[in-house]
Amino acid sequence: MSPPFVVTQGPPGLARPGEPAGRRRFVPATLVGFRVKETLGEEVAGRVIAAVSGAIYIELDRGPLLWLAAPGGVPHGRALLAPLPPDPDLAGAPVSAVAGEVLVGDLIRIGVPGAPVWRPPGWAERMVTSPEQLMATLGAVARRQLDGGTPARPVLPALPQDAGAAAGFWTAQLAARASLPEWIVHDALRPVFGGAGFLERLDELAEAGLGLGPGLTPSGDDFIGGLLFSLHVAGTCDASLVAVARACGERVSQLAPARTTPVSAALLVDYSRGEGPEPLHRLACNVLGGNVIECDRACDDLAAIGAATGRATLAGFVAGLVMALGRRPIARHGH
């Protein structure tokens, strides 16, 4: 069983809750993403670009975008979890980081020293499986997800035993629930042979799908992000796919800034490097390890992210594995 996340303990905290700092309220961080930790190693400045229910998004003048969320939020390399209520009035507020603290406007002061650091598990180095084993696991997970017997998982008779077909059917269901058009799934699930084919297919999907849908992370972007991430997982079975993943990531990184939001563009860069939210890493670990039950749990946790983000990301992840390793055409399915 893979751990839900990996933490490393930092040095003892230097600040105390309740310590006065002008008008700013002190809150200690409860978990720090590794990219946030790297960024806070030097003085940085930026501003709040969005404050929504559950998160405050910050764009730094130099360095990566990051966000603040309440404890219990989904761990991510860019996330800083701390007990603070998101406040829409914070949009546009200046942000600075110095001496291990993050200052948001003149209202919030977040203490980072002492908080555990989240890092993705090193699944690519320690787990090896064959394409056939991976697809068999994916097919088993797909059939369980589709025939789970709960209202969210309709009971479907005569589910296909072919792993690629089952995964394709599941992908179509996920995409429909994420309000993605049927064509994006149909185009993605056509099998690809060789790196040039991947680049050509991704170009088609990116041109049509980037920025598709509302919100800070449109569903089309989430789908493409999950697909990019899946190439790193597939690369443990077929080493040639690692170079393909890099080339695909570079292409999407070129297109994204003009096509989508700054938040989504930053996350697409992460996906192209094999970095995503904690449940996606946990899913990757267990797909490679052949643990169907733990895959089930990771899928549920991933699908629960946002109104449609998690389901679209999961659909892209499954579609990417079918594209890379399924090797057989997938029939078009209705909804």
Coordinates of C-alpha atoms in Angstrom, one line a residue:
M1 CA 0.0 0.0 0.0
S2 CA 1.4 3.4 -0.9
P3 CA 1.4 6.2 1.7
P4 CA -1.1 9.0 1.1
F5 CA 1.8 11.4 0.9
V6 CA 5.5 11.8 1.8
V7 CA 6.6 14.4 4.4
T8 CA 10.0 15.5 5.7
Q9 CA 10.2 17.4 8.9
G10 CA 11.7 20.9 8.9
P11 CA 13.5 22.8 11.6
P12 CA 11.7 23.9 14.8
G13 CA 9.4 26.9 14.4
L14 CA 10.8 30.3 15.2
A15 CA 7.5 32.2 15.5
R16 CA 4.7 31.7 18.0
P17 CA 0.9 31.9 17.3
G18 CA -0.4 35.2 18.6
E19 CA 2.8 37.1 18.3
P20 CA 1.9 40.6 17.2
A21 CA 2.8 41.8 13.7
G22 CA 1.0 45.0 13.0
R23 CA -2.5 44.2 11.9
R24 CA -1.5 40.8 10.6
R25 CA -3.0 37.6 12.1
F26 CA -0.4 34.9 12.6
V27 CA -1.2 31.4 11.4
P28 CA 1.2 28.4 11.3
A29 CA 1.4 26.4 8.1
T30 CA 0.4 22.7 8.6
L31 CA 1.9 21.4 5.3
V32 CA 4.2 22.9 2.7
G33 CA 4.5 21.7 -0.9
F34 CA 8.1 21.1 -1.9
R35 CA 8.0 23.8 -4.7
V36 CA 6.7 26.3 -2.2
K37 CA 9.5 25.4 0.2
E38 CA 12.1 25.9 -2.6
T39 CA 10.6 29.3 -3.5
L40 CA 10.6 30.6 0.0
G41 CA 14.3 30.0 0.3
E42 CA 14.8 33.5 -1.0
E43 CA 12.9 36.8 -0.7
V44 CA 10.0 36.9 -3.1
A45 CA 7.1 39.2 -3.8
G46 CA 3.9 38.9 -5.7
R47 CA 0.1 39.4 -5.5
V48 CA -3.1 37.5 -5.0
I49 CA -4.6 36.8 -8.4
A50 CA -7.7 35.0 -7.2
A51 CA -9.5 34.2 -3.9
V52 CA -12.2 31.6 -4.2
S53 CA -13.9 29.1 -1.9
G54 CA -11.1 26.9 -0.6
A55 CA -8.0 28.6 -1.9
I56 CA -6.1 31.8 -2.4
Y57 CA -4.0 31.8 -5.6
I58 CA -0.7 33.8 -5.6
E59 CA 1.4 34.9 -8.6
L60 CA 5.0 35.7 -7.7
D61 CA 7.1 38.2 -9.5
R62 CA 9.7 35.5 -10.0
G63 CA 9.3 31.8 -9.2
P64 CA 6.2 29.6 -9.4
L65 CA 2.6 30.3 -8.8
L66 CA 1.4 28.9 -5.4
W67 CA -1.8 28.8 -3.4
L68 CA -3.0 28.8 0.1
A69 CA -5.6 26.4 1.3
A70 CA -7.1 25.3 4.6
P71 CA -5.7 22.2 6.5
G72 CA -7.2 19.1 5.0
G73 CA -6.7 20.5 1.5
V74 CA -5.2 18.3 -1.2
P75 CA -1.3 18.2 -0.9
H76 CA 0.5 19.5 -4.0
G77 CA 4.0 20.8 -4.7
R78 CA 2.6 24.3 -5.0
A79 CA 0.2 24.3 -2.1
L80 CA 0.7 25.9 1.4
L81 CA -1.9 24.6 3.8
A82 CA -2.7 26.8 6.8
P83 CA -5.8 27.5 9.0
L84 CA -7.0 30.7 7.3
P85 CA -10.4 31.4 5.7
P86 CA -10.3 32.4 2.0
D87 CA -11.4 36.0 1.6
P88 CA -12.5 37.4 -1.7
D89 CA -11.4 40.8 -0.6
L90 CA -7.8 39.6 -0.7
A91 CA -7.8 39.6 -4.6
G92 CA -5.0 42.0 -5.7
A93 CA -3.4 42.1 -2.2
P94 CA 0.4 42.2 -2.2
V95 CA 2.3 39.1 -1.0
S96 CA 5.8 38.8 0.2
A97 CA 8.0 36.1 1.7
V98 CA 11.0 36.7 3.9
A99 CA 12.7 34.8 6.8
G100 CA 10.4 31.8 6.4
E101 CA 7.1 33.7 6.6
V102 CA 4.5 34.6 4.0
L103 CA 2.8 38.0 4.4
V104 CA -0.5 38.4 2.6
G105 CA -1.6 42.1 2.5
D106 CA -1.7 43.6 6.0
L107 CA -4.0 40.9 7.4
I108 CA -2.3 37.5 7.3
R109 CA 1.2 36.2 8.4
I110 CA 1.9 32.6 7.8
G111 CA 4.8 30.8 9.6
V112 CA 6.4 28.2 7.5
P113 CA 9.4 26.9 9.6
G114 CA 8.6 23.6 11.3
A115 CA 5.8 22.6 9.0
P116 CA 6.2 19.2 7.2
V117 CA 7.1 19.3 3.5
W118 CA 5.1 17.3 1.0
R119 CA 7.1 15.7 -1.8
P120 CA 5.7 13.3 -4.5
P121 CA 6.7 9.6 -3.8
G122 CA 9.5 8.3 -6.1
W123 CA 7.2 5.8 -7.8
A124 CA 9.1 6.0 -11.2
E125 CA 12.3 4.8 -9.6
R126 CA 11.0 1.9 -7.5
M127 CA 8.1 0.4 -9.4
V128 CA 8.4 -1.4 -12.6
T129 CA 5.7 -3.3 -14.5
S130 CA 4.9 -4.5 -18.0
P131 CA 2.5 -2.7 -20.4
E132 CA 0.3 -5.8 -20.2
Q133 CA 0.2 -5.8 -16.4
L134 CA -0.5 -2.1 -16.2
M135 CA -3.3 -2.4 -18.7
A136 CA -4.7 -5.4 -16.8
T137 CA -4.8 -3.4 -13.6
L138 CA -6.3 -0.4 -15.4
G139 CA -9.0 -2.6 -16.8
A140 CA -9.8 -4.1 -13.5
V141 CA -10.0 -0.6 -11.9
A142 CA -12.3 0.6 -14.7
R143 CA -14.7 -2.3 -14.3
R144 CA -14.8 -1.8 -10.5
Q145 CA -15.4 1.9 -10.9
L146 CA -18.2 1.4 -13.5
D147 CA -19.9 -1.4 -11.6
G148 CA -19.5 -0.3 -8.0
G149 CA -23.2 -0.4 -7.2
T150 CA -23.5 3.2 -5.8
P151 CA -25.5 6.0 -7.3
A152 CA -22.3 7.6 -8.5
R153 CA -21.3 4.4 -10.2
P154 CA -24.2 3.0 -12.3
V155 CA -24.4 -0.8 -12.5
L156 CA -23.7 -1.6 -16.2
P157 CA -24.3 -5.1 -17.6
A158 CA -21.8 -6.9 -19.7
L159 CA -18.8 -4.6 -19.1
P160 CA -16.1 -5.4 -21.7
Q161 CA -13.4 -7.7 -20.5
D162 CA -10.8 -6.1 -22.8
A163 CA -8.8 -3.8 -20.5
G164 CA -8.5 -1.0 -23.1
A165 CA -12.2 -1.1 -24.0
A166 CA -13.2 -1.0 -20.3
A167 CA -10.8 1.9 -19.6
G168 CA -12.2 3.7 -22.7
F169 CA -15.7 3.3 -21.5
W170 CA -14.8 4.6 -18.0
T171 CA -13.0 7.6 -19.6
A172 CA -16.1 8.5 -21.5
Q173 CA -18.2 8.4 -18.3
L174 CA -15.7 10.6 -16.4
A175 CA -15.5 13.1 -19.2
A176 CA -19.3 13.4 -19.5
R177 CA -19.4 14.1 -15.7
A178 CA -16.7 16.8 -16.2
S179 CA -18.8 18.4 -19.0
L180 CA -16.1 17.6 -21.6
P181 CA -17.3 17.0 -25.2
E182 CA -17.4 13.5 -26.5
W183 CA -14.9 14.3 -29.3
I184 CA -12.0 15.0 -27.0
V185 CA -12.3 11.5 -25.5
H186 CA -12.8 9.9 -28.9
D187 CA -9.8 11.6 -30.4
A188 CA -7.6 10.8 -27.4
L189 CA -8.5 7.1 -27.3
R190 CA -7.4 6.4 -30.8
P191 CA -4.2 4.4 -30.4
V192 CA -0.9 6.0 -31.2
F193 CA 2.2 4.3 -32.4
G194 CA 5.5 6.1 -31.9
G195 CA 6.6 9.5 -30.6
A196 CA 5.7 11.5 -33.7
G197 CA 2.1 10.2 -33.5
F198 CA 1.9 11.4 -29.9
L199 CA 3.1 14.8 -30.7
E200 CA 0.7 15.1 -33.6
R201 CA -2.2 13.9 -31.5
L202 CA -1.4 16.2 -28.6
D203 CA -1.1 19.2 -30.9
E204 CA -4.7 18.4 -32.1
L205 CA -6.0 18.1 -28.5
A206 CA -4.1 21.1 -27.3
E207 CA -5.3 23.4 -30.1
A208 CA -8.9 22.4 -29.5
G209 CA -8.9 21.7 -25.8
L210 CA -6.8 24.3 -24.0
G211 CA -9.0 26.8 -22.2
L212 CA -12.1 24.6 -22.9
G213 CA -14.6 25.2 -20.1
P214 CA -15.1 27.8 -17.3
G215 CA -13.1 28.4 -14.1
L216 CA -9.4 28.9 -13.1
T217 CA -8.6 25.4 -14.4
P218 CA -10.9 24.6 -17.4
S219 CA -11.8 21.0 -17.9
G220 CA -10.0 20.8 -21.2
D221 CA -6.8 21.8 -19.5
D222 CA -7.4 19.3 -16.7
F223 CA -7.9 16.5 -19.2
I224 CA -4.7 17.4 -21.1
G225 CA -2.8 17.7 -17.8
G226 CA -3.8 14.2 -16.7
L227 CA -2.8 12.9 -20.2
L228 CA 0.7 14.5 -19.9
F229 CA 1.1 13.0 -16.4
S230 CA 0.2 9.6 -17.7
L231 CA 3.1 9.6 -20.1
H232 CA 5.5 9.6 -17.2
V233 CA 3.8 6.6 -15.7
A234 CA 3.7 4.8 -19.1
G235 CA 7.4 5.6 -19.4
T236 CA 8.2 3.1 -16.6
C237 CA 7.1 0.4 -19.1
D238 CA 8.4 2.0 -22.3
A239 CA 11.5 4.3 -21.8
S240 CA 10.9 6.0 -25.2
L241 CA 7.8 7.6 -23.7
V242 CA 9.8 9.7 -21.3
A243 CA 11.3 11.8 -24.1
V244 CA 7.8 12.0 -25.7
A245 CA 6.5 13.3 -22.4
R246 CA 9.1 16.1 -22.4
A247 CA 8.4 17.1 -26.0
C248 CA 4.7 17.1 -25.4
G249 CA 5.1 19.2 -22.2
E250 CA 7.3 21.7 -24.1
R251 CA 4.6 22.1 -26.8
V252 CA 1.8 22.6 -24.3
S253 CA 3.9 25.1 -22.3
Q254 CA 4.3 27.1 -25.5
L255 CA 0.6 27.1 -26.2
A256 CA -0.9 27.5 -22.7
P257 CA -0.1 31.1 -21.8
A258 CA -2.1 32.5 -24.7
R259 CA -4.9 30.0 -24.4
T260 CA -5.8 29.6 -20.7
T261 CA -5.5 31.1 -17.2
P262 CA -2.1 31.7 -15.4
V263 CA -3.2 29.2 -12.8
S264 CA -3.9 26.5 -15.3
A265 CA -0.8 27.2 -17.4
A266 CA 1.4 26.7 -14.3
L267 CA -0.3 23.4 -13.5
L268 CA 0.1 22.1 -17.0
V269 CA 3.9 22.7 -16.7
D270 CA 3.8 20.6 -13.5
Y271 CA 1.9 17.8 -15.2
S272 CA 4.4 17.8 -18.0
R273 CA 7.1 17.2 -15.4
G274 CA 5.2 14.3 -13.8
E275 CA 3.9 16.4 -10.9
G276 CA 0.3 16.7 -9.8
P277 CA -2.0 16.5 -6.8
E278 CA -1.4 13.8 -4.1
P279 CA -4.2 11.5 -5.1
L280 CA -2.9 11.3 -8.7
H281 CA 0.5 10.3 -7.5
R282 CA -1.1 7.7 -5.2
L283 CA -3.1 6.4 -8.2
A284 CA 0.1 6.1 -10.3
C285 CA 1.9 4.2 -7.5
N286 CA -0.9 1.7 -7.2
V287 CA -1.5 1.3 -10.9
L288 CA 2.2 0.4 -11.3
G289 CA 2.0 -1.8 -8.2
G290 CA -1.1 -3.7 -9.3
N291 CA -3.1 -2.8 -6.2
V292 CA -6.7 -2.4 -7.5
I293 CA -8.3 -1.7 -4.2
E294 CA -5.9 1.2 -3.4
C295 CA -6.4 2.5 -7.0
D296 CA -10.1 2.6 -6.3
R297 CA -9.6 4.8 -3.3
A298 CA -7.2 7.1 -5.1
C299 CA -9.6 7.5 -8.0
D300 CA -12.4 8.5 -5.6
D301 CA -10.1 11.1 -3.9
L302 CA -9.0 12.5 -7.2
A303 CA -12.5 12.7 -8.6
A304 CA -13.6 14.6 -5.5
I305 CA -11.3 17.6 -6.4
G306 CA -13.3 20.6 -7.4
A307 CA -16.6 20.6 -9.3
A308 CA -15.1 18.9 -12.4
T309 CA -11.3 19.2 -12.1
G310 CA -10.6 15.8 -10.6
R311 CA -12.8 13.9 -13.0
A312 CA -11.4 15.6 -16.0
T313 CA -7.8 14.9 -14.8
L314 CA -8.6 11.3 -14.1
A315 CA -10.2 11.0 -17.6
G316 CA -7.0 12.4 -19.2
F317 CA -4.8 10.1 -17.1
V318 CA -6.7 7.0 -18.2
A319 CA -6.9 8.1 -21.8
G320 CA -3.2 8.7 -21.9
L321 CA -2.4 5.2 -20.6
V322 CA -4.7 3.7 -23.2
M323 CA -3.1 5.8 -26.0
A324 CA 0.4 4.8 -24.9
L325 CA 0.0 1.2 -23.9
G326 CA -3.4 -0.1 -25.0
R327 CA -2.2 -0.8 -28.6
R328 CA -5.7 -1.6 -29.8
P329 CA -8.5 0.6 -31.2
I330 CA -11.2 1.7 -28.8
A331 CA -14.7 1.7 -30.0
R332 CA -16.7 4.9 -29.7
H333 CA -19.2 4.7 -26.9
G334 CA -22.4 6.7 -26.3
H335 CA -23.3 8.3 -23.0

